[in-house]
Structure formats: C-alpha cells, structure tokens
C-alpha cells in the first residue's frame, strides 16, 4: 500500500503539510486508551521551517495523520520532538489523551429536587459526553472530538430524602428520618428496580454532581466511569467531505466494543511470524469464588461456587452489591470461577499482513482465535485484542491481548 502523511493545526484545522516526509513510522491503536504515532524526518526540509526559523510542526498544536488506500489509519497530536543534527524525531498521542490531566473547571449536575423526581439517575455515557463537552467548551479547547450517542442501562447518582434504612442496631427506624448520607445508585437499573421509599413528608429525588472544587481530572474521570460502567472506547479517524477535513470520533461501546472475528485465522507457522509465548501464572488463580450481593452484615446475600480440582484451595471474592437475586448472584460467582481457574494465557503475538487476517480486518476490542502448534503445549485460545502497533514500512503487526474469557460482556 502507498502511505501518505499529513499535518494540520489542531484548532484552526488549517493544513500545515499534505506530503509530510516521514520515515520509521510506527502507528498504535488501543482499546479504552489513546493510540499514537511516532516517526522521524531526515534530512532537513526547508518547507518545515518557518520564516522565524522555528519548526512549523509544533507541540500541542499540530496533528499528524497517516493514510493508506484512501483511508486514515491513525494519527495523533504532536507532543514532543527530539532534534539531533539533521534528524528530527516526532512523538504523537491519540486525541483521547487530550483529556488526560485536564481539570474540570465548572460543576456538572444532573437531576436535583425537581428534574430528579423522574427517572433513576443519569446514564454513564451521558456523563462521559458531558465531560468531553466541558473540556472542548473552554477557550482554545475545541479539538473537534465527537463522542458517540451511546445509551446504556447503567445509572449514576444518589437518592436524596429516602427513608432511613433498617440496620441491625436500628431494625425499625423512625419513618420521618432521612437516610444520610444519600443512597448511591451507580448500577445497572432494571425495570423491576424501584426507588427507595421517601421519608415522611419528603419527596425522593436523585442527583449526580461533579463539583469543580473536588480537583477532578477529566481524563481520569472518563476512564473511571468507563471502567465502572463497563463502557469501552476507541479512537476513530476518518476523512470529512472532499478530504479537506478530518473527523475525530470517540466510539463508545456497551458492554463492549469489537466482534468475535470467526472469519480470521491467526495460526503459528501460517501468519503468526514468531513463536507465541504461553504465559502460565497462578497469581490470580481461584477454585472457590464467593459473590457478595445486596444487604449488610448477616443479611447480606452470598453465593459460593467451588470446583475441587486437586489443587490447593484458593478463594476469590466478587463484590456484587447491586444484586439481590440468588440465581443471578450464583451465576456471577460461576462466571468468575470460569475465569479464575484459567492459568494459561496469551498476552501477545506478532502477525504478518496476510490473507488470513489482512491489516484493517481486526481492531482493538475484537476476539480472535490464536492457534499455536510448536513446543510443549499446542493451544487454541480465543483472545481479545487490547492494542496493536505496526510500521507501514514493515509487514508485521505486534498485538497485545489477553484471553477472552477474562472479560464479562453481560453488562451487569
């Protein structure tokens, strides 16, 4: 494939260069994290130096993108350069990294004593979009990132004015007493769920607030919410109309992004370029799993699943405080047992650009079947791609992954 590289200004979107002479390029794509691009330029080019003698490629001002076969294959915001004589080295981070370390400077609030009397909290995806909206509404902050209009059943917030809950010390509290602190929602909200009873003379409402004075970092909060609500995200670069602009889209997926790519083959000796390393570790091994559900103390629901397999007893605990159904709790424990009993893992492999799985046919988040045929333990294992990187000048892709059954796609 013929590769071309472009540079444009992050804010004005003006083109800096449409035939950027990059070499030694590496492109990376990551699930729920920023991708990136690194490259070098050598020798010096007069059109990359401005009239003032400074480089026209400026940190946190220039975006570099890579194109092949008419499609954008990745890119990033230039964050650092290194100059050694005639050699210029460039490092760019994916656009989702723009949120990292950026402070929330005004309070974001949903619900409240009026709007919060309906519904049951705010969708976690709505909060992520609002954080990005806040970031890009600041002066010199509009990077042009569009966040997917995803809807999820995961609700965030707290119930206010709820009747005080019974406890072991106070099994029959006064109905006029309000539960303090407010009762958190922060879970998947099902049709069968009900809001708590109001204290006498009160109206129950929910509210979700992200106060500016709590030193919230936008990028860290987005990652926290994404992990909490099991939302994946991935950067997507594409051409705008007439290839005169570039679209930056943050794709969201619940409870996952990616597909089970049964149409692709990753086989040692065919398109896997190097011998695959099988990792065997018992650090997280467990053959007994206890899931703790709703309730407190002796009234908390619990389910334990055991598989006696001749190994020493190892116990793992799962916190499922939002689950009140015994069968569902046992299923959660069983699913976790299926993961914790697995010792063998494949954490990476190197694949050639090959008809079995051409470059562009897989993406971070996809599940692929890897087959090893050499050595002590030939294995067929479904793994999930976490990231991959490659050089357009080469013919191999380096994949980072982990076994697929270590993920929970139920959206619980």
Tab-separated table of C-alpha atoms in Angstrom:
chain	number	residue	atom	x	y	z
A	1	UNK	CA	0.000	0.000	0.000
A	2	UNK	CA	1.057	3.566	-0.643
A	3	UNK	CA	1.219	5.601	2.555
A	4	UNK	CA	0.845	9.369	2.841
A	5	UNK	CA	1.182	11.597	5.895
A	6	UNK	CA	-0.475	14.933	6.607
A	7	UNK	CA	-0.240	17.632	9.279
A	8	UNK	CA	-2.850	20.213	10.287
A	9	UNK	CA	-3.425	22.722	13.075
A	10	UNK	CA	-5.452	21.322	15.978
A	11	UNK	CA	-7.595	24.438	16.471
A	12	UNK	CA	-7.797	26.207	13.113
A	13	UNK	CA	-7.758	22.925	11.109
A	14	UNK	CA	-5.514	24.619	8.575
A	15	UNK	CA	-3.242	22.286	6.657
A	16	UNK	CA	0.414	22.544	7.611
A	17	UNK	CA	1.667	19.951	5.153
A	18	UNK	CA	-0.009	17.420	2.829
A	19	UNK	CA	3.058	15.406	1.864
A	20	UNK	CA	4.889	15.065	5.155
A	21	UNK	CA	8.209	13.214	4.542
A	22	UNK	CA	8.012	10.777	7.458
A	23	UNK	CA	10.178	7.706	7.887
A	24	UNK	CA	10.476	4.953	10.532
A	25	UNK	CA	6.767	5.376	11.267
A	26	UNK	CA	5.010	3.352	13.982
A	27	UNK	CA	1.232	3.523	14.441
A	28	UNK	CA	-0.578	2.241	17.535
A	29	UNK	CA	-4.259	1.592	18.269
A	30	UNK	CA	-5.528	0.902	21.795
A	31	UNK	CA	-8.776	-0.198	23.429
A	32	UNK	CA	-10.022	2.336	26.010
A	33	UNK	CA	-6.870	4.404	25.753
A	34	UNK	CA	-5.009	6.683	23.377
A	35	UNK	CA	-3.298	5.350	20.302
A	36	UNK	CA	-0.339	7.151	18.836
A	37	UNK	CA	2.136	7.711	16.049
A	38	UNK	CA	5.899	8.084	16.133
A	39	UNK	CA	8.189	8.891	13.236
A	40	UNK	CA	11.330	10.657	12.161
A	41	UNK	CA	12.278	13.132	9.455
A	42	UNK	CA	15.756	13.249	7.943
A	43	UNK	CA	17.407	15.237	6.383
A	44	UNK	CA	16.141	18.774	6.969
A	45	UNK	CA	13.381	20.179	4.731
A	46	UNK	CA	13.149	23.927	4.152
A	47	UNK	CA	9.337	23.894	3.972
A	48	UNK	CA	9.152	22.508	7.541
A	49	UNK	CA	10.936	25.561	8.960
A	50	UNK	CA	9.019	28.837	9.267
A	51	UNK	CA	10.251	32.352	8.409
A	52	UNK	CA	11.130	32.821	12.087
A	53	UNK	CA	13.471	29.837	11.984
A	54	UNK	CA	11.216	27.641	14.123
A	55	UNK	CA	9.673	24.322	13.125
A	56	UNK	CA	6.178	24.532	11.630
A	57	UNK	CA	5.403	21.267	13.443
A	58	UNK	CA	4.580	22.493	16.950
A	59	UNK	CA	3.815	20.536	20.109
A	60	UNK	CA	0.148	20.594	21.214
A	61	UNK	CA	-0.701	22.498	18.025
A	62	UNK	CA	-0.040	20.043	15.193
A	63	UNK	CA	-1.995	16.866	14.426
A	64	UNK	CA	-0.334	14.266	12.189
A	65	UNK	CA	-2.371	11.618	10.372
A	66	UNK	CA	-1.500	8.580	8.241
A	67	UNK	CA	-3.395	7.457	5.145
A	68	UNK	CA	-3.291	4.296	3.055
A	69	UNK	CA	-5.662	3.118	0.298
A	70	UNK	CA	-7.695	6.293	0.718
A	71	UNK	CA	-8.453	5.678	4.420
A	72	UNK	CA	-6.990	7.249	7.537
A	73	UNK	CA	-5.141	4.583	9.513
A	74	UNK	CA	-4.305	6.551	12.658
A	75	UNK	CA	-2.555	9.616	13.941
A	76	UNK	CA	-2.014	11.787	16.940
A	77	UNK	CA	-1.346	15.175	18.461
A	78	UNK	CA	2.325	16.083	18.342
A	79	UNK	CA	3.521	16.238	21.956
A	80	UNK	CA	7.303	16.052	21.769
A	81	UNK	CA	10.187	16.338	19.337
A	82	UNK	CA	13.844	15.482	19.547
A	83	UNK	CA	16.429	17.152	17.325
A	84	UNK	CA	19.829	15.577	16.720
A	85	UNK	CA	21.618	17.367	13.928
A	86	UNK	CA	19.613	16.754	10.741
A	87	UNK	CA	17.428	14.109	12.425
A	88	UNK	CA	14.025	15.061	13.833
A	89	UNK	CA	12.063	12.545	15.931
A	90	UNK	CA	8.315	13.058	16.469
A	91	UNK	CA	6.038	11.563	19.116
A	92	UNK	CA	2.252	11.945	18.839
A	93	UNK	CA	-0.521	10.730	21.143
A	94	UNK	CA	-4.050	9.806	20.127
A	95	UNK	CA	-6.673	12.511	20.555
A	96	UNK	CA	-8.285	10.832	23.580
A	97	UNK	CA	-5.095	11.687	25.510
A	98	UNK	CA	-6.053	15.360	25.280
A	99	UNK	CA	-8.345	14.843	28.297
A	100	UNK	CA	-5.548	13.475	30.490
A	101	UNK	CA	-4.662	15.804	33.360
A	102	UNK	CA	-7.154	18.475	32.306
A	103	UNK	CA	-9.136	19.957	35.232
A	104	UNK	CA	-12.897	20.240	35.488
A	105	UNK	CA	-13.423	23.976	35.928
A	106	UNK	CA	-17.194	24.166	36.444
A	107	UNK	CA	-19.656	21.880	38.222
A	108	UNK	CA	-21.656	19.373	36.165
A	109	UNK	CA	-25.012	18.391	37.665
A	110	UNK	CA	-27.948	16.194	36.650
A	111	UNK	CA	-31.302	15.602	38.333
A	112	UNK	CA	-31.960	17.505	41.531
A	113	UNK	CA	-35.057	18.215	43.613
A	114	UNK	CA	-37.206	18.820	40.517
A	115	UNK	CA	-35.741	17.020	37.489
A	116	UNK	CA	-34.539	14.143	39.692
A	117	UNK	CA	-38.073	13.168	40.741
A	118	UNK	CA	-38.400	11.190	37.478
A	119	UNK	CA	-36.078	8.517	36.199
A	120	UNK	CA	-33.426	6.747	38.222
A	121	UNK	CA	-30.139	8.532	37.674
A	122	UNK	CA	-28.123	9.707	34.695
A	123	UNK	CA	-26.732	7.387	32.018
A	124	UNK	CA	-22.980	6.904	32.474
A	125	UNK	CA	-22.446	7.556	28.766
A	126	UNK	CA	-24.178	10.932	29.161
A	127	UNK	CA	-21.671	11.867	31.862
A	128	UNK	CA	-18.745	10.924	29.611
A	129	UNK	CA	-20.135	13.071	26.796
A	130	UNK	CA	-20.659	15.974	29.214
A	131	UNK	CA	-17.054	15.773	30.428
A	132	UNK	CA	-15.774	15.923	26.858
A	133	UNK	CA	-18.238	18.714	26.098
A	134	UNK	CA	-16.965	20.715	29.073
A	135	UNK	CA	-13.353	20.175	28.034
A	136	UNK	CA	-13.949	21.330	24.468
A	137	UNK	CA	-16.064	24.336	25.502
A	138	UNK	CA	-13.052	26.003	27.124
A	139	UNK	CA	-11.087	28.719	25.294
A	140	UNK	CA	-8.672	27.058	22.848
A	141	UNK	CA	-10.082	23.691	23.851
A	142	UNK	CA	-12.190	22.631	20.854
A	143	UNK	CA	-10.292	19.736	19.356
A	144	UNK	CA	-13.387	18.725	17.373
A	145	UNK	CA	-13.861	15.319	19.004
A	146	UNK	CA	-17.373	13.902	18.566
A	147	UNK	CA	-18.407	11.357	21.218
A	148	UNK	CA	-20.843	8.591	20.243
A	149	UNK	CA	-24.518	8.971	21.212
A	150	UNK	CA	-24.480	5.682	23.098
A	151	UNK	CA	-27.222	4.770	25.606
A	152	UNK	CA	-26.636	2.290	28.432
A	153	UNK	CA	-28.743	0.990	31.342
A	154	UNK	CA	-26.047	1.968	33.833
A	155	UNK	CA	-27.274	4.800	36.029
A	156	UNK	CA	-25.251	7.132	38.234
A	157	UNK	CA	-26.312	9.365	41.101
A	158	UNK	CA	-27.642	9.307	44.647
A	159	UNK	CA	-31.127	9.107	46.163
A	160	UNK	CA	-32.000	12.013	48.443
A	161	UNK	CA	-34.849	12.273	51.006
A	162	UNK	CA	-35.097	8.490	51.233
A	163	UNK	CA	-36.489	6.914	54.393
A	164	UNK	CA	-33.771	5.751	56.779
A	165	UNK	CA	-32.872	2.107	56.111
A	166	UNK	CA	-33.183	-0.599	58.787
A	167	UNK	CA	-29.956	-1.818	60.363
A	168	UNK	CA	-29.047	-4.469	62.922
A	169	UNK	CA	-28.760	-1.717	65.539
A	170	UNK	CA	-31.968	0.019	64.478
A	171	UNK	CA	-34.305	-2.505	62.785
A	172	UNK	CA	-37.324	-0.121	62.882
A	173	UNK	CA	-36.137	3.457	62.320
A	174	UNK	CA	-38.474	6.433	62.509
A	175	UNK	CA	-40.164	6.828	59.092
A	176	UNK	CA	-39.569	10.578	59.221
A	177	UNK	CA	-35.787	10.195	59.396
A	178	UNK	CA	-33.832	10.732	56.170
A	179	UNK	CA	-31.062	8.302	55.214
A	180	UNK	CA	-27.702	10.050	55.457
A	181	UNK	CA	-25.508	10.032	53.514
A	182	UNK	CA	-27.701	9.755	50.396
A	183	UNK	CA	-28.158	6.276	48.931
A	184	UNK	CA	-25.915	5.652	45.881
A	185	UNK	CA	-27.411	4.333	42.648
A	186	UNK	CA	-24.331	3.617	40.457
A	187	UNK	CA	-25.503	0.359	38.879
A	188	UNK	CA	-27.434	-1.154	36.026
A	189	UNK	CA	-31.053	-0.126	36.552
A	190	UNK	CA	-33.612	-2.789	35.570
A	191	UNK	CA	-37.352	-2.402	35.009
A	192	UNK	CA	-38.017	-4.373	38.186
A	193	UNK	CA	-35.988	-1.950	40.328
A	194	UNK	CA	-37.775	0.639	42.446
A	195	UNK	CA	-36.643	3.893	44.003
A	196	UNK	CA	-36.430	3.887	47.835
A	197	UNK	CA	-39.376	4.950	49.964
A	198	UNK	CA	-39.496	8.646	50.914
A	199	UNK	CA	-39.180	9.813	54.479
A	200	UNK	CA	-42.437	11.154	55.888
A	201	UNK	CA	-43.323	14.475	54.274
A	202	UNK	CA	-40.444	14.256	51.774
A	203	UNK	CA	-40.118	13.642	48.029
A	204	UNK	CA	-37.403	11.271	46.900
A	205	UNK	CA	-35.172	12.613	44.130
A	206	UNK	CA	-31.854	11.664	42.589
A	207	UNK	CA	-28.895	13.855	41.790
A	208	UNK	CA	-25.489	13.370	40.191
A	209	UNK	CA	-22.900	16.088	40.686
A	210	UNK	CA	-19.276	16.527	39.644
A	211	UNK	CA	-18.131	19.614	41.593
A	212	UNK	CA	-15.301	21.663	40.130
A	213	UNK	CA	-13.724	22.156	43.561
A	214	UNK	CA	-13.030	18.435	44.040
A	215	UNK	CA	-9.970	18.641	41.752
A	216	UNK	CA	-11.489	16.330	39.144
A	217	UNK	CA	-9.274	15.491	36.171
A	218	UNK	CA	-11.406	14.985	33.075
A	219	UNK	CA	-9.379	12.172	31.527
A	220	UNK	CA	-9.084	10.214	34.779
A	221	UNK	CA	-12.830	10.656	35.460
A	222	UNK	CA	-13.749	9.452	31.961
A	223	UNK	CA	-11.616	6.329	32.455
A	224	UNK	CA	-13.065	5.764	35.932
A	225	UNK	CA	-16.657	5.972	34.686
A	226	UNK	CA	-15.892	3.824	31.632
A	227	UNK	CA	-14.415	1.106	33.831
A	228	UNK	CA	-17.199	1.358	36.393
A	229	UNK	CA	-19.998	1.158	33.830
A	230	UNK	CA	-18.171	-1.265	31.512
A	231	UNK	CA	-18.045	1.117	28.595
A	232	UNK	CA	-15.285	0.612	26.025
A	233	UNK	CA	-13.979	3.464	23.913
A	234	UNK	CA	-11.802	3.648	20.833
A	235	UNK	CA	-10.427	6.437	18.651
A	236	UNK	CA	-11.608	6.654	15.070
A	237	UNK	CA	-10.050	8.867	12.378
A	238	UNK	CA	-11.785	9.485	9.041
A	239	UNK	CA	-11.862	11.928	6.175
A	240	UNK	CA	-14.502	14.636	6.033
A	241	UNK	CA	-16.160	15.850	2.805
A	242	UNK	CA	-13.791	16.106	-0.164
A	243	UNK	CA	-10.890	15.067	2.076
A	244	UNK	CA	-10.494	18.675	3.186
A	245	UNK	CA	-11.162	17.989	6.867
A	246	UNK	CA	-10.630	15.189	9.377
A	247	UNK	CA	-13.275	13.674	11.668
A	248	UNK	CA	-12.214	12.699	15.195
A	249	UNK	CA	-14.761	10.334	16.693
A	250	UNK	CA	-14.615	8.688	20.110
A	251	UNK	CA	-16.500	5.448	19.637
A	252	UNK	CA	-18.267	4.058	22.707
A	253	UNK	CA	-19.495	0.513	23.248
A	254	UNK	CA	-21.550	-1.145	25.982
A	255	UNK	CA	-20.891	-3.669	27.353
A	256	UNK	CA	-18.098	-3.887	24.801
A	257	UNK	CA	-16.610	-2.764	21.519
A	258	UNK	CA	-15.379	-5.283	18.994
A	259	UNK	CA	-16.603	-8.519	17.486
A	260	UNK	CA	-15.889	-12.221	17.647
A	261	UNK	CA	-13.871	-12.471	14.453
A	262	UNK	CA	-14.561	-16.070	13.448
A	263	UNK	CA	-13.650	-15.242	9.849
A	264	UNK	CA	-9.983	-14.572	10.674
A	265	UNK	CA	-7.120	-17.024	11.273
A	266	UNK	CA	-4.113	-16.427	13.486
A	267	UNK	CA	-2.011	-19.579	13.240
A	268	UNK	CA	1.583	-20.167	14.257
A	269	UNK	CA	3.562	-21.020	11.140
A	270	UNK	CA	0.983	-19.503	8.769
A	271	UNK	CA	0.555	-15.812	9.528
A	272	UNK	CA	1.945	-15.607	13.066
A	273	UNK	CA	5.533	-14.575	12.445
A	274	UNK	CA	7.187	-15.600	15.710
A	275	UNK	CA	6.727	-18.406	18.201
A	276	UNK	CA	3.923	-17.469	20.600
A	277	UNK	CA	4.713	-17.411	24.318
A	278	UNK	CA	2.161	-19.130	26.548
A	279	UNK	CA	2.050	-17.486	29.969
A	280	UNK	CA	1.135	-19.734	32.907
A	281	UNK	CA	0.581	-17.898	36.195
A	282	UNK	CA	-1.284	-18.852	39.327
A	283	UNK	CA	-1.216	-15.353	40.847
A	284	UNK	CA	-4.962	-14.836	40.286
A	285	UNK	CA	-5.959	-18.493	40.367
A	286	UNK	CA	-9.003	-19.454	42.446
A	287	UNK	CA	-11.112	-22.609	42.599
A	288	UNK	CA	-13.603	-21.147	45.081
A	289	UNK	CA	-15.480	-17.922	44.323
A	290	UNK	CA	-17.803	-16.142	46.747
A	291	UNK	CA	-20.044	-13.400	45.377
A	292	UNK	CA	-21.380	-10.869	47.902
A	293	UNK	CA	-24.725	-9.335	46.930
A	294	UNK	CA	-27.100	-6.788	48.398
A	295	UNK	CA	-27.645	-6.275	52.118
A	296	UNK	CA	-25.325	-5.811	55.060
A	297	UNK	CA	-23.865	-7.941	57.812
A	298	UNK	CA	-25.551	-11.261	58.395
A	299	UNK	CA	-28.345	-10.299	55.982
A	300	UNK	CA	-26.042	-9.795	53.013
A	301	UNK	CA	-26.745	-12.226	50.196
A	302	UNK	CA	-23.897	-14.538	49.302
A	303	UNK	CA	-23.275	-17.281	46.772
A	304	UNK	CA	-20.263	-19.580	46.687
A	305	UNK	CA	-19.245	-21.826	43.815
A	306	UNK	CA	-16.477	-24.405	44.194
A	307	UNK	CA	-14.582	-26.626	41.779
A	308	UNK	CA	-12.433	-29.246	43.504
A	309	UNK	CA	-9.667	-29.934	41.020
A	310	UNK	CA	-6.884	-31.479	43.088
A	311	UNK	CA	-5.164	-28.142	43.617
A	312	UNK	CA	-4.872	-26.247	46.871
A	313	UNK	CA	-7.985	-24.289	47.833
A	314	UNK	CA	-7.797	-20.665	46.672
A	315	UNK	CA	-10.663	-18.218	47.228
A	316	UNK	CA	-11.676	-15.124	45.264
A	317	UNK	CA	-14.316	-12.588	46.363
A	318	UNK	CA	-16.637	-10.759	43.959
A	319	UNK	CA	-18.404	-7.574	45.063
A	320	UNK	CA	-21.899	-7.511	43.505
A	321	UNK	CA	-23.652	-5.224	45.978
A	322	UNK	CA	-26.397	-4.337	43.485
A	323	UNK	CA	-27.547	-7.967	43.027
A	324	UNK	CA	-30.456	-9.224	45.166
A	325	UNK	CA	-31.437	-12.318	43.159
A	326	UNK	CA	-29.923	-15.577	44.432
A	327	UNK	CA	-29.756	-17.217	41.000
A	328	UNK	CA	-28.118	-14.162	39.438
A	329	UNK	CA	-25.590	-13.991	42.258
A	330	UNK	CA	-24.688	-17.635	41.803
A	331	UNK	CA	-24.297	-17.097	38.061
A	332	UNK	CA	-21.890	-14.237	38.724
A	333	UNK	CA	-19.816	-16.438	41.010
A	334	UNK	CA	-19.841	-19.212	38.413
A	335	UNK	CA	-18.686	-16.866	35.644
A	336	UNK	CA	-15.855	-15.578	37.810
A	337	UNK	CA	-14.838	-19.152	38.676
A	338	UNK	CA	-14.584	-19.923	34.980
A	339	UNK	CA	-12.090	-17.081	34.613
A	340	UNK	CA	-10.037	-17.541	37.766
A	341	UNK	CA	-9.454	-21.249	37.122
A	342	UNK	CA	-7.678	-20.462	33.870
A	343	UNK	CA	-3.919	-20.358	34.288
A	344	UNK	CA	-2.708	-20.299	30.675
A	345	UNK	CA	-2.821	-17.001	28.784
A	346	UNK	CA	-1.507	-15.472	25.573
A	347	UNK	CA	-0.570	-11.846	26.147
A	348	UNK	CA	0.819	-11.026	22.729
A	349	UNK	CA	1.891	-12.229	19.307
A	350	UNK	CA	3.322	-10.891	16.041
A	351	UNK	CA	1.250	-11.396	12.912
A	352	UNK	CA	2.130	-10.830	9.258
A	353	UNK	CA	-0.079	-8.879	6.890
A	354	UNK	CA	-1.659	-11.943	5.294
A	355	UNK	CA	-4.937	-13.021	3.615
A	356	UNK	CA	-5.788	-14.917	6.815
A	357	UNK	CA	-6.164	-11.552	8.608
A	358	UNK	CA	-5.269	-8.515	6.471
A	359	UNK	CA	-4.319	-5.257	8.130
A	360	UNK	CA	-7.553	-3.401	8.810
A	361	UNK	CA	-9.644	-6.552	9.295
A	362	UNK	CA	-9.229	-6.509	13.090
A	363	UNK	CA	-9.326	-3.789	15.727
A	364	UNK	CA	-8.796	-3.333	19.468
A	365	UNK	CA	-11.703	-4.999	21.252
A	366	UNK	CA	-12.064	-7.864	18.775
A	367	UNK	CA	-11.906	-11.503	19.901
A	368	UNK	CA	-9.694	-13.659	17.677
A	369	UNK	CA	-8.734	-17.338	17.783
A	370	UNK	CA	-4.986	-17.945	18.122
A	371	UNK	CA	-3.550	-21.372	17.363
A	372	UNK	CA	-0.079	-22.460	18.471
A	373	UNK	CA	1.435	-25.661	17.086
A	374	UNK	CA	5.049	-25.600	18.314
A	375	UNK	CA	6.558	-26.769	21.584
A	376	UNK	CA	5.277	-28.163	24.847
A	377	UNK	CA	1.626	-27.253	24.668
A	378	UNK	CA	-0.148	-26.688	21.311
A	379	UNK	CA	-3.107	-24.435	22.122
A	380	UNK	CA	-6.225	-22.933	20.548
A	381	UNK	CA	-7.344	-19.908	22.550
A	382	UNK	CA	-9.731	-17.021	21.996
A	383	UNK	CA	-8.017	-13.785	22.973
A	384	UNK	CA	-9.191	-10.183	22.983
A	385	UNK	CA	-7.027	-7.612	21.227
A	386	UNK	CA	-6.129	-4.786	23.637
A	387	UNK	CA	-3.803	-2.871	21.313
A	388	UNK	CA	-1.645	-3.295	18.274
A	389	UNK	CA	1.157	-1.413	16.585
A	390	UNK	CA	2.872	-1.645	13.240
A	391	UNK	CA	5.221	0.105	10.871
A	392	UNK	CA	3.837	0.944	7.420
A	393	UNK	CA	7.276	0.055	6.043
A	394	UNK	CA	7.126	-3.439	7.541
A	395	UNK	CA	4.887	-6.448	7.072
A	396	UNK	CA	4.126	-7.414	10.680
A	397	UNK	CA	1.757	-6.217	13.393
A	398	UNK	CA	2.561	-6.530	17.100
A	399	UNK	CA	-0.569	-7.431	19.050
A	400	UNK	CA	-1.165	-7.105	22.798
A	401	UNK	CA	-4.011	-9.285	24.062
A	402	UNK	CA	-5.373	-11.467	26.842
A	403	UNK	CA	-7.728	-14.427	26.944
A	404	UNK	CA	-11.312	-13.503	26.023
A	405	UNK	CA	-12.985	-15.309	28.905
A	406	UNK	CA	-11.327	-12.935	31.372
A	407	UNK	CA	-13.897	-10.298	30.289
A	408	UNK	CA	-17.509	-10.014	31.372
A	409	UNK	CA	-19.723	-8.881	28.492
A	410	UNK	CA	-23.032	-9.236	30.338
A	411	UNK	CA	-23.219	-5.541	31.242
A	412	UNK	CA	-24.123	-6.406	34.820
